[in-house]
Amino acid sequence: LKIVSNDLDCAIAHRSIGECLMNLERFEEAVPEIEAYRTLSEKIGNEYQLQLAYHVMGSLYFRWADVENILQTPIIRRDYILKAYKAFETSLRLCQTTKDVSNMTIRTAAVHLQLGLVQMDLKEFKNAAEHFEAVIQLQPTDTDAVRLAIAQLIDVHCKLGCFRTALKYALQLMNTDQSKSNRNNILDSLVTCGHVYVDLEDFKNATTMFKKALKVKCSNGALKRSCKKWLREVTKLEELFDKCNAMGQNTDEKFALFEQMADTYADALSSGEYKHYTLAIKYYKEMLNSAIMLGKNPYLCYVSIARTYEDMEDYDKAVEYLKLVMEYEKENPSEQGQTLLSIAVLTEKRNSSFHDVNDAYNAASIVAEKSVDNNLLSNVYHDWFFYLKANRNAVDFNCEQFEQVAKRWDGLEAFYNDQVDNPSEMEVEDDSADSSESESHSSNELERSQSQNRRKKQPGKPKTNLLGETDLHVACIKNKLNTVHSLLKKGHPVNVFDNAGWTPLHEAANRGFTSLIQILIENGADVNIRGCQQLTAAMDAAVNGHLDTVLLLLNQGADVNLLDEQGLSLLHYLCDWERDNKDELQSDCETQATFNRVKSKVLEMMDADLAKEQLKMRNRLKRKRRLNDQATEDISKNDGKFIKDEKCVSFGVDEEEEINFDQPGGGKKAYLSALKSVGSRANRVKVTSVVDQEQATTSSAAYVGLVTEDEFKIAETFFVDDNDQPIEMHESRKQCFPSADRRLKNNNSRIAATNRKFHKESAWDVKKVNDNNATKNEEQSIACKFDQRLTELDSEDGESSVEESDDNELIQATESTPTPCESVIYMKINVDGWNCAVPISKEDHSKDVKWLTEEIATRYAVRHYHKPILILCTEDGAELCETDSIQVVISAKLKLQCRIVDWNEVPTADTYKQLCESVNMPVCDVIVEALCSADESGKLVCDNYSLADVTAPYVFESILFSKLTVLDLSCNTLSKECMVELGNVLICMSNLISLSLSCCSLTSDHLNFLARTLEEHNLNNLHHLDLSFNMLGDGCAVSLMQLLCRCPKLRSLDLRGVGLTNNFQILPQQNWPKLALDSLNLQYNAIDERVINFFLTMSSAVKKLQLCCQLNNTQRSVESCFPTLSNFELMTNLQLTNVNLGFCFGQFVEMLPKLKSLCSLDVSLNKLSVENFTTLLDVMVKLCPALVSVDFDGNDPNAFEQEPFRIALQLALFQKQKSIQFLRLTTGRLHLQSANYEEMIQMWRLRWNKRSVVQKLHSQLTLTIF
């Protein structure tokens, strides 16, 4: 710039300086240089340079916007995007009007490409598609440009939901790549096409594409390993899809299928550039509809949908569903405050006004203050303070408010920084986002750290997710160069480990991100730092074929003489990669030259003796693998369905094992191997308990810590970690290397979010009386045993092998792999066709067969709700002696089974006494008497016993597994804790027919706790449920539906006086659960026609309906029910008492004949006239032959004096096909003694002989057949 003299050279010099500054991300300094370039170009009238100036200006603002995604507010970022769009538009216009036509096609295509990318960022997908199509038209022979445009068109049409069009472009891309020799591009196009088929739910073609991709020999090992994972997931999806379509009705199983499919689309299949969030939303909404129809709480569904919309960057809908989530967190200010904070952050990210964002933070702060949660408070005020600080120029900015927030933040800053310094003490957020491993990041710390520059330098360790990954780990995984630069600038530690032992440098090296590696090294990353299994970053890069990365690390001082746990060096991994990619190297001279250069440099730097030793080791491995390769080739000739990859160890498959993904269970087999290598963390069967009325905790009881055959179906269920804290993996238990998917991540943000409110605990762990430490230690020891991983005994050659057998087996941890409980074995035993695995620790070896038999009986009782008396015997039926030592059984390697000889039925009264004595609690004689009576009659009536929180758990536990058919707890004030205890007991009472909770002071919260406890269990034999005279209120809608859906055979529901009004929450009609109620009692509720119709429509075949007084807008309420009642042809009993029936009597009479099975009618206290009675009796005679019981009591006392009524009554008594068997009416005394009535009554009495009774009390006449 200093030596040039003409304006053109000056302009070009300014452009070069600006581009250099732009590459250094010094955008503010670059702007004046590019402006000078544009000004000089315009001055000299050079149209070519002017068009290029606008193009460079657009590129500058576009790249700046990417940086501002982290360093500034979303509004500023959008401003830069719009500036870029304006510059590119000007550049395009100049291309179209300029007279300088040199390279015009190329220049125009380049601008169209940039405009398409900008409009993709602005979510103007249709306009973006037009620009990409223009690129193809302008440069059809430019393979690279066409390929990039087609790839973008596939993405655009997928986002628009036009998957057929996307498939057309995907096939075009695949054909274009196959005509060339670049195998990496061929692999990429096959994978892209496979993902488009997934979007179309064409799983067969998707499977075909992924299989073809696996056969492509190229250097992109990471993508091929991801392809294997996608293939497994698609196979699983196809199976789930077929199961779902085969189910005709909505069941719990179908609900679970929807959840698994949605999670698979949202997580396992949405990797890197490939997202399937649209299908995830589809099935999460199906899951939501299913939850509502089944009566489940939709809270979990709302969380999943909100998180997925957040991943889609559709922040409007994410906020909408988070508001629904918040409605279910009203009782937990801490959770509600966290949700409000997420709403505030998303409100900011969706470019809302300052007023809206500020109000959102203010709402979060109000709830956070109520929660008394310092962690939440510090997060809210931290984000709010820095948001206000960054927006001081806003129109609505309130200086006084800012001072108040700043003052509050000053008081919390020390706590906030302390939490950062001690991450183990803070709440851990599941915010990982591994592009190759499909993890969804949460809406809290990660998104805030990546979307704002309001972070001041934070000392100490940063926050981590459940995998121990920091924000720097996640940024390196996603190749976020600007994020890494920003985090390091703020003082983020660079040599930090995750739970598996990997550093950010390892993550970058594993993926070949050389620019990231350079930045990390410049900021103090140790190039020789050891990761999992003592691997260096150079080894990590070498095994994945990232030669440039290896060369960079060598130049930065990587030590080539370091060995990993297996004694292997960098040279070993380089030679291993060379053999695996021999064909690719032969066809790609450039890659071969790079490899030779790297290998030569390693040999030059390496100790000569060590190099010879490594090469000898390598040769031995080569010969061994060549034999296997030859075997594989022979298999492939006979059956092309086999897919082999020697690096299958990423999901636990042995290197020598071949997997047939076409055969049923192929993916399951691979996954089983993985779990046996890293350990299964499947959920144990649990029940629920509440420590207090606000919070739940998790514990494991000896009764429920079993491992059963259901838990061996590991490919069918998404396993959730039992640990609330990050998993501290033992060094020797970490997964085998190498792998791009090196951790089986059993956690994601949706599961973590949905399990945060209600945790499960055993009912008998809640007792607050005289708990002793010995019991607690015993439970913890048992829980530890149940959590141990299943591994095989060492084989003779010292290698771990997995044998699958249907027989009973002993599985013991290998001595070569130390574990926390390495002496635990699992004894698998068959009990009458049901398999369970009993953990046996080293301490248990001294116990006898009697103890083992009791353990098995207890586990059987928890699963089947009846405790058997068992005899343990061998496979051929020989009984074992109860005094035999378990050590003898284990040594003999006997295959065992159990025979049920009887059922253990201990009297409930005796059990209650023993429980009270065990905790030194006085025995209540009244309860003992009731339990004794229950043992004889099968009916436990604890009416008005005032069961307290201390007493109730022991009463409930005493009836556990009992054969009671009736449980009446009326007139007891039950707490929420008692309701949870009751729910745990009801799960195990398989014979219970009737449950009465009348007058128990229950609220909707009580009902909610009971429903939550029964969430995964049905009361299959419960026929009668009485909830009458409890103030459940209008808020009980969801919990009531949940409870009713857990009672599939419920026939009678009593909801008298439960405080329902016309504000009762009505669920959408298509989501109403269908019940088969025979009897429904809604008396004494101030409800209107909406609520009545809701319950009637919910019940498919009500035979008895009772409505009585207190109805809102009574005339309309009753009248509007008649059309619905007309559909109940099987209704036998209708009670409409004191509902002002006279106002709509005409409609009532029209409806009555449609109830063809009606045999009992009660219309008392309705002020009906004599005309009404006469009409009703006529209709009964002519159109209601089955109606034989009528109650007219409490109506017009003079109605029966008139002749028409007497005649109609006589016809009803003697000329009906079925004469009236019960009649009650009110009349005057004089007329009752009239000859006509006396004669009529006498004839009726003679007809029914001795079964008739006539009562004449005051002014009431009752005729009864008994």
Tab-separated table of C-alpha atoms in Angstrom, residues 193-435:
chain	number	residue	atom	x	y	z
A	193	CYS	CA	-29.375	-40.337	0.629
A	194	GLY	CA	-29.845	-42.774	3.505
A	195	HIS	CA	-30.850	-39.961	5.848
A	196	VAL	CA	-33.371	-38.607	3.335
A	197	TYR	CA	-34.924	-42.063	3.146
A	198	VAL	CA	-35.113	-41.975	6.951
A	199	ASP	CA	-37.033	-38.691	6.705
A	200	LEU	CA	-39.452	-40.468	4.356
A	201	GLU	CA	-39.638	-43.380	6.847
A	202	ASP	CA	-38.510	-45.680	4.043
A	203	PHE	CA	-36.359	-47.829	6.287
A	204	LYS	CA	-35.560	-50.543	3.757
A	205	ASN	CA	-33.982	-48.137	1.284
A	206	ALA	CA	-32.253	-46.287	4.124
A	207	THR	CA	-30.741	-49.584	5.284
A	208	THR	CA	-29.592	-50.322	1.728
A	209	MET	CA	-27.855	-46.958	1.455
A	210	PHE	CA	-26.060	-47.290	4.775
A	211	LYS	CA	-24.899	-50.816	3.875
A	212	LYS	CA	-23.543	-49.566	0.569
A	213	ALA	CA	-21.782	-46.767	2.442
A	214	LEU	CA	-20.090	-49.281	4.724
A	215	LYS	CA	-18.640	-51.091	1.705
A	216	VAL	CA	-16.994	-47.953	0.339
A	217	LYS	CA	-13.254	-48.065	0.979
A	218	CYS	CA	-12.091	-44.585	1.918
A	219	SER	CA	-10.127	-42.686	4.535
A	220	ASN	CA	-13.146	-41.227	6.336
A	221	GLY	CA	-13.248	-43.787	9.123
A	222	ALA	CA	-15.208	-41.547	11.481
A	223	LEU	CA	-18.145	-41.259	9.064
A	224	LYS	CA	-18.147	-45.011	8.461
A	225	ARG	CA	-18.317	-45.694	12.186
A	226	SER	CA	-21.187	-43.238	12.473
A	227	CYS	CA	-22.790	-45.050	9.559
A	228	LYS	CA	-22.687	-48.301	11.510
A	229	LYS	CA	-24.465	-46.629	14.363
A	230	TRP	CA	-27.109	-45.195	12.017
A	231	LEU	CA	-27.628	-48.604	10.484
A	232	ARG	CA	-28.347	-50.093	13.888
A	233	GLU	CA	-30.734	-47.284	14.733
A	234	VAL	CA	-32.624	-47.585	11.425
A	235	THR	CA	-33.010	-51.328	11.973
A	236	LYS	CA	-34.362	-50.610	15.430
A	237	LEU	CA	-36.680	-47.907	14.059
A	238	GLU	CA	-38.114	-50.247	11.444
A	239	GLU	CA	-38.917	-52.790	14.119
A	240	LEU	CA	-40.525	-50.144	16.332
A	241	PHE	CA	-42.464	-48.742	13.374
A	242	ASP	CA	-43.872	-52.173	12.495
A	243	LYS	CA	-44.824	-52.837	16.109
A	244	CYS	CA	-46.553	-49.477	16.356
A	245	ASN	CA	-48.592	-50.065	13.203
A	246	ALA	CA	-49.568	-53.528	14.397
A	247	MET	CA	-51.169	-52.107	17.540
A	248	GLY	CA	-54.727	-51.062	16.922
A	249	GLN	CA	-55.455	-49.237	20.157
A	250	ASN	CA	-53.644	-46.855	22.418
A	251	THR	CA	-51.781	-48.717	25.170
A	252	ASP	CA	-48.874	-48.149	27.494
A	253	GLU	CA	-46.739	-50.191	25.123
A	254	LYS	CA	-47.670	-47.961	22.197
A	255	PHE	CA	-46.863	-44.902	24.308
A	256	ALA	CA	-43.416	-46.366	24.997
A	257	LEU	CA	-42.918	-47.076	21.296
A	258	PHE	CA	-43.698	-43.458	20.408
A	259	GLU	CA	-41.176	-42.313	22.995
A	260	GLN	CA	-38.436	-44.627	21.725
A	261	MET	CA	-39.016	-43.596	18.112
A	262	ALA	CA	-39.001	-39.901	18.965
A	263	ASP	CA	-35.827	-40.208	21.054
A	264	THR	CA	-34.121	-42.120	18.247
A	265	TYR	CA	-34.981	-39.442	15.696
A	266	ALA	CA	-34.014	-36.583	18.031
A	267	ASP	CA	-30.753	-38.036	19.303
A	268	ALA	CA	-29.230	-41.147	17.767
A	269	LEU	CA	-30.058	-40.225	14.153
A	270	SER	CA	-29.600	-36.441	14.363
A	271	SER	CA	-25.822	-36.311	14.040
A	272	GLY	CA	-23.786	-33.436	12.714
A	273	GLU	CA	-25.302	-32.201	9.472
A	274	TYR	CA	-28.103	-34.741	9.522
A	275	LYS	CA	-31.129	-33.772	11.615
A	276	HIS	CA	-34.465	-35.512	11.936
A	277	TYR	CA	-36.157	-33.164	14.345
A	278	THR	CA	-39.350	-32.956	12.262
A	279	LEU	CA	-40.008	-36.663	12.747
A	280	ALA	CA	-38.980	-36.384	16.385
A	281	ILE	CA	-41.620	-33.690	16.884
A	282	LYS	CA	-44.180	-35.837	15.074
A	283	TYR	CA	-43.690	-38.788	17.410
A	284	TYR	CA	-43.311	-36.672	20.537
A	285	LYS	CA	-46.737	-35.233	19.718
A	286	GLU	CA	-48.076	-38.750	19.168
A	287	MET	CA	-46.591	-39.552	22.541
A	288	LEU	CA	-48.353	-36.500	24.001
A	289	ASN	CA	-51.718	-37.533	22.570
A	290	SER	CA	-51.191	-41.051	23.838
A	291	ALA	CA	-50.282	-39.747	27.295
A	292	ILE	CA	-53.457	-37.696	27.525
A	293	MET	CA	-55.630	-40.568	26.311
A	294	LEU	CA	-53.982	-42.958	28.774
A	295	GLY	CA	-54.302	-40.463	31.585
A	296	LYS	CA	-50.556	-39.985	31.951
A	297	ASN	CA	-49.091	-36.660	32.980
A	298	PRO	CA	-48.053	-34.857	29.770
A	299	TYR	CA	-45.238	-33.028	31.571
A	300	LEU	CA	-42.540	-35.294	30.148
A	301	CYS	CA	-43.879	-34.919	26.623
A	302	TYR	CA	-43.938	-31.134	26.850
A	303	VAL	CA	-40.305	-31.130	27.999
A	304	SER	CA	-39.209	-33.310	25.092
A	305	ILE	CA	-41.087	-31.226	22.535
A	306	ALA	CA	-39.681	-27.991	23.944
A	307	ARG	CA	-36.110	-29.310	23.848
A	308	THR	CA	-36.523	-30.526	20.281
A	309	TYR	CA	-37.935	-27.211	19.072
A	310	GLU	CA	-34.997	-25.568	20.777
A	311	ASP	CA	-32.626	-27.834	18.854
A	312	MET	CA	-34.476	-26.802	15.687
A	313	GLU	CA	-33.941	-23.171	16.682
A	314	ASP	CA	-37.682	-22.660	16.567
A	315	TYR	CA	-37.612	-20.626	19.741
A	316	ASP	CA	-41.226	-19.431	19.523
A	317	LYS	CA	-42.600	-22.947	19.801
A	318	ALA	CA	-39.962	-23.929	22.321
A	319	VAL	CA	-41.115	-21.093	24.586
A	320	GLU	CA	-44.734	-22.076	24.008
A	321	TYR	CA	-44.140	-25.614	25.270
A	322	LEU	CA	-41.883	-24.492	28.115
A	323	LYS	CA	-44.820	-22.441	29.366
A	324	LEU	CA	-46.872	-25.643	29.395
A	325	VAL	CA	-44.044	-27.350	31.298
A	326	MET	CA	-44.128	-24.545	33.833
A	327	GLU	CA	-47.794	-25.224	34.621
A	328	TYR	CA	-46.793	-28.589	36.103
A	329	GLU	CA	-44.041	-27.095	38.254
A	330	LYS	CA	-46.115	-24.741	40.373
A	331	GLU	CA	-45.393	-26.719	43.504
A	332	ASN	CA	-41.656	-26.636	42.902
A	333	PRO	CA	-40.365	-23.038	42.652
A	334	SER	CA	-36.836	-24.235	41.937
A	335	GLU	CA	-37.890	-26.196	38.844
A	336	GLN	CA	-40.287	-23.487	37.752
A	337	GLY	CA	-37.565	-20.871	38.133
A	338	GLN	CA	-35.200	-22.925	36.010
A	339	THR	CA	-37.857	-23.194	33.296
A	340	LEU	CA	-38.501	-19.454	33.447
A	341	LEU	CA	-34.781	-18.830	33.080
A	342	SER	CA	-34.765	-21.036	29.970
A	343	ILE	CA	-37.708	-19.051	28.630
A	344	ALA	CA	-35.822	-15.799	29.220
A	345	VAL	CA	-32.756	-17.080	27.378
A	346	LEU	CA	-34.833	-18.340	24.445
A	347	THR	CA	-36.793	-15.093	24.369
A	348	GLU	CA	-33.499	-13.295	23.938
A	349	LYS	CA	-32.332	-15.728	21.258
A	350	ARG	CA	-35.475	-15.261	19.190
A	351	ASN	CA	-34.685	-11.531	18.808
A	352	SER	CA	-37.483	-10.320	21.059
A	353	SER	CA	-37.680	-6.736	22.202
A	354	PHE	CA	-35.752	-5.531	25.218
A	355	HIS	CA	-39.030	-5.127	27.102
A	356	ASP	CA	-40.039	-8.782	26.572
A	357	VAL	CA	-36.630	-10.206	27.475
A	358	ASN	CA	-36.344	-8.017	30.554
A	359	ASP	CA	-39.813	-9.074	31.715
A	360	ALA	CA	-38.854	-12.733	31.227
A	361	TYR	CA	-35.754	-12.361	33.413
A	362	ASN	CA	-37.801	-10.449	35.974
A	363	ALA	CA	-40.356	-13.286	36.144
A	364	ALA	CA	-37.551	-15.808	36.592
A	365	SER	CA	-36.035	-13.741	39.405
A	366	ILE	CA	-39.353	-13.534	41.284
A	367	VAL	CA	-39.781	-17.305	41.305
A	368	ALA	CA	-36.092	-17.838	42.065
A	369	GLU	CA	-36.411	-15.628	45.157
A	370	LYS	CA	-39.297	-17.806	46.369
A	371	SER	CA	-37.327	-20.995	45.796
A	372	VAL	CA	-34.492	-19.991	48.154
A	373	ASP	CA	-32.186	-21.806	45.714
A	374	ASN	CA	-28.912	-19.890	45.642
A	375	ASN	CA	-27.682	-21.788	42.623
A	376	LEU	CA	-30.738	-20.764	40.630
A	377	LEU	CA	-30.634	-17.215	41.991
A	378	SER	CA	-27.009	-16.765	41.025
A	379	ASN	CA	-27.647	-18.042	37.499
A	380	VAL	CA	-30.686	-15.809	36.994
A	381	TYR	CA	-29.048	-12.624	38.262
A	382	HIS	CA	-25.805	-13.408	36.451
A	383	ASP	CA	-27.570	-13.643	33.094
A	384	TRP	CA	-29.939	-10.762	33.821
A	385	PHE	CA	-27.154	-8.438	34.947
A	386	PHE	CA	-25.012	-9.022	31.884
A	387	TYR	CA	-28.019	-8.746	29.582
A	388	LEU	CA	-28.908	-5.348	31.040
A	389	LYS	CA	-25.299	-4.300	30.918
A	390	ALA	CA	-25.097	-5.149	27.207
A	391	ASN	CA	-28.333	-3.276	26.418
A	392	ARG	CA	-27.904	0.033	28.209
A	393	ASN	CA	-28.832	1.876	25.054
A	394	ALA	CA	-32.247	0.230	24.803
A	395	VAL	CA	-35.260	2.547	24.718
A	396	ASP	CA	-36.943	0.888	27.722
A	397	PHE	CA	-33.772	0.644	29.788
A	398	ASN	CA	-34.441	1.411	33.455
A	399	CYS	CA	-31.392	2.654	35.318
A	400	GLU	CA	-32.979	2.146	38.720
A	401	GLN	CA	-33.795	-1.462	37.904
A	402	PHE	CA	-30.266	-2.045	36.628
A	403	GLU	CA	-28.830	-0.754	39.910
A	404	GLN	CA	-31.085	-3.097	41.896
A	405	VAL	CA	-30.072	-6.087	39.760
A	406	ALA	CA	-26.396	-5.127	39.992
A	407	LYS	CA	-26.666	-4.871	43.774
A	408	ARG	CA	-28.332	-8.290	43.997
A	409	TRP	CA	-25.721	-9.779	41.662
A	410	ASP	CA	-22.918	-8.387	43.823
A	411	GLY	CA	-24.317	-10.375	46.728
A	412	LEU	CA	-24.495	-13.579	44.696
A	413	GLU	CA	-21.306	-13.276	42.675
A	414	ALA	CA	-19.128	-14.950	45.307
A	415	PHE	CA	-21.508	-17.906	45.513
A	416	TYR	CA	-21.662	-18.146	41.716
A	417	ASN	CA	-17.886	-18.181	41.366
A	418	ASP	CA	-17.625	-20.700	44.194
A	419	GLN	CA	-19.993	-22.988	42.319
A	420	VAL	CA	-17.831	-22.632	39.228
A	421	ASP	CA	-14.751	-23.469	41.281
A	422	ASN	CA	-16.490	-26.570	42.738
A	423	PRO	CA	-18.507	-28.158	39.958
A	424	SER	CA	-19.185	-31.289	41.993
A	425	GLU	CA	-21.356	-29.249	44.334
A	426	MET	CA	-23.479	-27.594	41.717
A	427	GLU	CA	-26.365	-28.774	39.657
A	428	VAL	CA	-25.087	-30.640	36.641
A	429	GLU	CA	-26.693	-29.792	33.337
A	430	ASP	CA	-26.969	-32.261	30.484
A	431	ASP	CA	-25.959	-29.894	27.756
A	432	SER	CA	-23.641	-31.962	25.637
A	433	ALA	CA	-23.874	-31.747	21.899
A	434	ASP	CA	-21.607	-34.235	20.172
A	435	SER	CA	-22.154	-34.032	16.463
